[in-house]
Short mmCIF file of C-alpha atoms in Angstrom, two decimals:
data_model
loop_
_atom_site.label_atom_id
_atom_site.label_comp_id
_atom_site.label_asym_id
_atom_site.label_seq_id
_atom_site.Cartn_x
_atom_site.Cartn_y
_atom_site.Cartn_z
CA UNK A 701 -1.10 16.60 -15.22
CA UNK A 702 1.64 14.64 -13.42
CA UNK A 703 0.27 11.28 -14.54
CA UNK A 704 1.92 11.65 -17.96
CA UNK A 705 5.43 11.63 -16.42
CA UNK A 706 6.75 8.11 -15.72
CA UNK A 707 7.06 7.60 -11.98
CA UNK A 708 8.43 4.98 -9.62
CA UNK A 709 5.67 3.77 -7.32
CA UNK A 710 6.31 1.49 -4.35
CA UNK A 711 3.39 -0.69 -3.24
CA UNK A 712 3.32 -2.85 -0.12
CA UNK A 713 1.03 -5.87 -0.13
CA UNK A 714 1.57 -5.93 -3.89
CA UNK A 715 0.82 -9.59 -4.60
CA UNK A 716 -2.98 -9.67 -4.22
CA UNK A 717 -6.17 -7.64 -4.12
CA UNK A 718 -5.87 -3.87 -4.48
CA UNK A 719 -2.07 -3.88 -4.49
CA UNK A 720 -1.82 -6.32 -7.37
CA UNK A 721 -4.50 -4.59 -9.45
CA UNK A 722 -2.86 -1.20 -8.88
CA UNK A 723 0.60 -2.53 -9.79
CA UNK A 724 -0.64 -3.98 -13.08
CA UNK A 725 -2.48 -0.76 -13.94
CA UNK A 726 0.52 1.45 -13.17
CA UNK A 727 2.85 -0.80 -15.18
CA UNK A 728 0.40 -0.74 -18.08
CA UNK A 729 0.61 3.06 -18.02
CA UNK A 730 4.42 2.92 -18.20
CA UNK A 731 5.31 3.52 -14.56
CA UNK A 732 7.91 1.53 -12.61
CA UNK A 733 6.62 -0.65 -9.78
CA UNK A 734 8.65 -1.39 -6.66
CA UNK A 735 6.74 -3.86 -4.54
CA UNK A 736 6.81 -6.26 -1.64
CA UNK A 737 4.53 -8.89 -0.17
CA UNK A 738 4.66 -11.90 2.14
CA UNK A 739 3.84 -14.60 -0.43
CA UNK A 740 6.93 -15.55 -2.41
CA UNK A 741 4.85 -17.56 -4.88
CA UNK A 742 2.46 -14.68 -5.58
CA UNK A 743 5.34 -12.17 -5.84
CA UNK A 744 7.05 -14.37 -8.45
CA UNK A 745 3.80 -14.77 -10.41
CA UNK A 746 3.22 -11.00 -10.46
CA UNK A 747 6.83 -10.33 -11.46
CA UNK A 748 6.43 -12.71 -14.39
CA UNK A 749 3.26 -10.89 -15.46
CA UNK A 750 4.89 -7.46 -15.18
CA UNK A 751 7.97 -8.67 -17.08
CA UNK A 752 5.74 -9.98 -19.90
CA UNK A 753 4.29 -6.49 -20.21
CA UNK A 754 7.83 -5.08 -20.35
CA UNK A 755 8.92 -7.44 -23.11
CA UNK A 756 5.81 -6.61 -25.12
CA UNK A 757 6.75 -2.93 -25.14
CA UNK A 758 10.54 -3.14 -25.07
CA UNK A 759 13.40 -5.19 -26.50
CA UNK A 760 15.03 -5.27 -23.05
CA UNK A 761 14.92 -8.61 -21.26
CA UNK A 762 15.50 -7.16 -17.78
CA UNK A 763 12.41 -5.85 -16.06
CA UNK A 764 12.28 -2.25 -14.91
CA UNK A 765 10.25 -3.38 -11.90
CA UNK A 766 11.57 -4.58 -8.54
CA UNK A 767 9.50 -6.99 -6.42
CA UNK A 768 10.62 -8.74 -3.23
CA UNK A 769 9.22 -11.32 -0.83
CA UNK A 770 9.24 -9.31 2.43
CA UNK A 771 7.06 -8.60 5.47
CA UNK A 772 6.40 -4.97 6.47
CA UNK A 773 6.20 -6.10 10.11
CA UNK A 774 9.99 -6.59 10.06
CA UNK A 775 11.77 -3.28 10.61
CA UNK A 776 15.15 -4.82 9.70
CA UNK A 777 13.71 -6.10 6.39
CA UNK A 778 12.43 -2.61 5.54
CA UNK A 779 15.86 -1.18 6.36
CA UNK A 780 17.57 -3.66 4.02
CA UNK A 781 14.97 -3.11 1.29
CA UNK A 782 15.55 0.65 1.45
CA UNK A 783 19.27 0.04 0.89
CA UNK A 784 18.50 -2.18 -2.10
CA UNK A 785 16.16 0.42 -3.60
CA UNK A 786 18.93 3.04 -3.36
CA UNK A 787 21.44 0.66 -4.98
CA UNK A 788 18.99 -0.10 -7.80
CA UNK A 789 18.26 3.62 -8.26
CA UNK A 790 14.55 3.06 -7.74
CA UNK A 791 13.82 5.51 -4.91
CA UNK A 792 10.03 5.89 -5.13
CA UNK A 793 8.27 9.07 -6.12
CA UNK A 794 5.14 7.65 -4.50
CA UNK A 795 4.70 5.02 -1.78
CA UNK A 796 1.36 3.25 -1.39
CA UNK A 797 1.24 1.64 2.05
CA UNK A 798 -1.34 -0.94 1.06
CA UNK A 799 -0.34 -4.05 3.06
CA UNK A 800 -3.08 -4.83 5.53
CA UNK A 801 -5.03 -7.56 7.25
CA UNK A 802 -8.32 -7.91 9.11
CA UNK A 803 -9.51 -10.01 12.02
CA UNK A 804 -12.14 -12.72 11.56
CA UNK A 805 -15.55 -11.31 12.51
CA UNK A 806 -15.72 -11.51 16.29
CA UNK A 807 -16.46 -9.47 19.39
CA UNK A 808 -13.32 -7.74 20.63
CA UNK A 809 -13.01 -9.85 23.76
CA UNK A 810 -13.22 -13.03 21.68
CA UNK A 811 -10.45 -12.02 19.25
CA UNK A 812 -7.32 -14.04 20.15
CA UNK A 813 -4.32 -11.96 21.23
CA UNK A 814 -2.21 -13.27 18.33
CA UNK A 815 -4.84 -12.20 15.82
CA UNK A 816 -5.15 -8.74 17.38
CA UNK A 817 -1.35 -8.38 17.27
CA UNK A 818 -1.26 -9.42 13.59
CA UNK A 819 -3.72 -6.65 12.66
CA UNK A 820 -1.92 -3.96 14.67
CA UNK A 821 1.58 -5.06 13.67
CA UNK A 822 0.71 -5.14 9.96
CA UNK A 823 -1.67 -2.20 9.63
CA UNK A 824 0.06 0.30 11.94
CA UNK A 825 3.61 -0.80 12.71
CA UNK A 826 4.13 -1.97 9.13
CA UNK A 827 3.39 1.51 7.80
CA UNK A 828 5.65 3.07 10.45
CA UNK A 829 8.48 0.70 9.44
CA UNK A 830 8.18 1.71 5.78
CA UNK A 831 8.05 5.43 6.60
CA UNK A 832 11.03 5.13 8.98
CA UNK A 833 13.33 3.91 6.22
CA UNK A 834 11.89 5.40 3.03
CA UNK A 835 10.74 8.88 4.02
CA UNK A 836 14.35 10.06 4.64
CA UNK A 837 15.16 9.07 1.03
CA UNK A 838 12.27 11.22 -0.21
CA UNK A 839 13.30 14.13 2.04
CA UNK A 840 16.79 13.94 0.53
CA UNK A 841 15.27 14.14 -2.97
CA UNK A 842 13.00 16.97 -1.77
CA UNK A 843 9.89 15.35 -3.22
CA UNK A 844 7.63 12.40 -2.62
CA UNK A 845 4.08 11.36 -1.81
CA UNK A 846 3.15 8.73 0.79
CA UNK A 847 -0.32 7.22 0.54
CA UNK A 848 -1.45 5.33 3.63
CA UNK A 849 -4.37 3.08 2.80
CA UNK A 850 -7.17 3.77 5.25
CA UNK A 851 -10.78 2.62 5.14
CA UNK A 852 -14.33 3.82 5.59
CA UNK A 853 -13.87 2.02 8.91
CA UNK A 854 -11.06 4.42 9.74
CA UNK A 855 -13.70 7.17 9.82
CA UNK A 856 -16.69 5.22 11.16
CA UNK A 857 -17.25 2.13 13.30
CA UNK A 858 -18.58 -1.39 12.83
CA UNK A 859 -19.17 -4.33 15.13
CA UNK A 860 -16.97 -7.42 15.06
CA UNK A 861 -14.06 -5.73 13.26
CA UNK A 862 -12.87 -3.63 16.20
CA UNK A 863 -9.13 -4.43 15.79
CA UNK A 864 -9.32 -3.44 12.11
CA UNK A 865 -11.29 -0.26 12.83
CA UNK A 866 -8.82 0.68 15.56
CA UNK A 867 -5.90 0.20 13.18
CA UNK A 868 -7.44 2.32 10.44
CA UNK A 869 -8.48 5.10 12.85
CA UNK A 870 -4.83 5.03 13.95
CA UNK A 871 -3.67 5.44 10.35
CA UNK A 872 -5.87 8.50 9.93
CA UNK A 873 -4.24 10.06 13.00
CA UNK A 874 -0.73 8.91 12.07
CA UNK A 875 -1.10 10.42 8.60
CA UNK A 876 -2.38 13.78 9.84
CA UNK A 877 0.29 14.03 12.55
CA UNK A 878 3.19 12.97 10.31
CA UNK A 879 1.98 15.44 7.66
CA UNK A 880 2.78 18.25 10.11
CA UNK A 881 6.38 17.03 10.34
CA UNK A 882 7.22 17.09 6.63
CA UNK A 883 9.41 19.65 4.88
CA UNK A 884 8.03 21.42 1.77
CA UNK A 885 7.64 19.34 -1.40
CA UNK A 886 6.32 16.19 0.28
CA UNK A 887 2.92 14.92 1.33
CA UNK A 888 1.36 12.17 3.41
CA UNK A 889 -2.32 11.37 2.84
CA UNK A 890 -4.77 8.80 4.17
CA UNK A 891 -6.71 7.21 1.31
CA UNK A 892 -9.83 5.12 1.68
CA UNK A 893 -10.20 2.83 -1.35
CA UNK A 894 -13.96 2.69 -1.01
CA UNK A 895 -15.69 -0.69 -0.92
CA UNK A 896 -14.00 -3.22 -3.21
CA UNK A 897 -14.56 -6.97 -3.58
CA UNK A 898 -11.33 -8.34 -2.09
CA UNK A 899 -10.57 -11.31 0.16
CA UNK A 900 -10.76 -8.97 3.14
CA UNK A 901 -14.26 -7.86 2.16
CA UNK A 902 -15.32 -11.49 1.74
CA UNK A 903 -14.05 -12.09 5.30
CA UNK A 904 -16.53 -9.47 6.58
CA UNK A 905 -19.42 -9.59 4.11
CA UNK A 906 -19.35 -13.18 2.87
CA UNK A 907 -21.08 -13.69 -0.49
CA UNK A 908 -22.41 -10.10 -0.42
CA UNK A 909 -18.88 -8.95 -1.30
CA UNK A 910 -19.70 -9.80 -4.93
CA UNK A 911 -22.13 -6.86 -5.00
CA UNK A 912 -19.16 -4.47 -5.02
CA UNK A 913 -16.62 -3.42 -7.66
CA UNK A 914 -13.67 -5.64 -8.52
CA UNK A 915 -10.07 -4.56 -7.86
CA UNK A 916 -9.58 -4.42 -11.66
CA UNK A 917 -12.44 -1.92 -12.03
CA UNK A 918 -11.12 0.09 -9.08
CA UNK A 919 -7.46 0.31 -10.17
CA UNK A 920 -7.70 2.86 -13.04
CA UNK A 921 -9.60 5.33 -10.82
CA UNK A 922 -7.18 4.80 -7.95
CA UNK A 923 -4.11 5.13 -10.20
CA UNK A 924 -5.33 8.43 -11.66
CA UNK A 925 -5.97 9.84 -8.20
CA UNK A 926 -2.68 8.65 -6.69
CA UNK A 927 -0.52 9.77 -9.63
CA UNK A 928 -1.95 13.27 -9.47
CA UNK A 929 -1.51 13.90 -5.75
CA UNK A 930 0.64 16.94 -4.96
CA UNK A 931 2.25 18.49 -1.85
CA UNK A 932 -0.92 20.61 -1.52
CA UNK A 933 -2.75 17.39 -0.54
CA UNK A 934 -0.55 16.94 2.55
CA UNK A 935 -2.58 15.81 5.56
CA UNK A 936 -5.75 15.14 3.58
CA UNK A 937 -8.15 12.24 4.15
CA UNK A 938 -9.28 11.21 0.67
CA UNK A 939 -11.50 8.53 -0.89
CA UNK A 940 -11.18 6.89 -4.31
#
């Protein structure tokens, strides 16, 4: 299976929750992580942890990983990051569009406009910005897999998280539509992680979030699934 071949995997929202757990798991398996997130402090802490893993398995002092403090909502930042990735020869084999946010529980008409915009700009436009600048690099290489993180709430509905549900339903449609535009050898899939105890789940469920699996328990299953996706999966809606 493809998982035995070292791959370069780009993860947005890499500094916390699912993104962080997935990055550590992939690095542990010997894959190269390219990542970005909004928190400079958390990005630096993760880079230090990944570099420690490198030094434990290699005499090289320079990390094979590339992490940057960036916001997917900025199209110009994604354009510049794509240039850097080309210069560093780290064009991803797989992109995991994981960066996401959720509104505070509230009826739609009570959600402030700024909060609604934050959800839409991060969860939908952020993915579009990444695809705009990185998919052409994959097309040039004639291979690549893009995983757009969806949600059970991208396939069902819930009260008080309407902006989030709307954004994830949009990602399901975006993924299926974009899949029809790809040349052979590439794939775009929508992937629901299942229910995992992250800060976002705590925002919705409160203390009940602890009833669900941790990101660390989730990551090995997710990594196996993501690493073994193929062009035949193009357009699929999958669940870890």
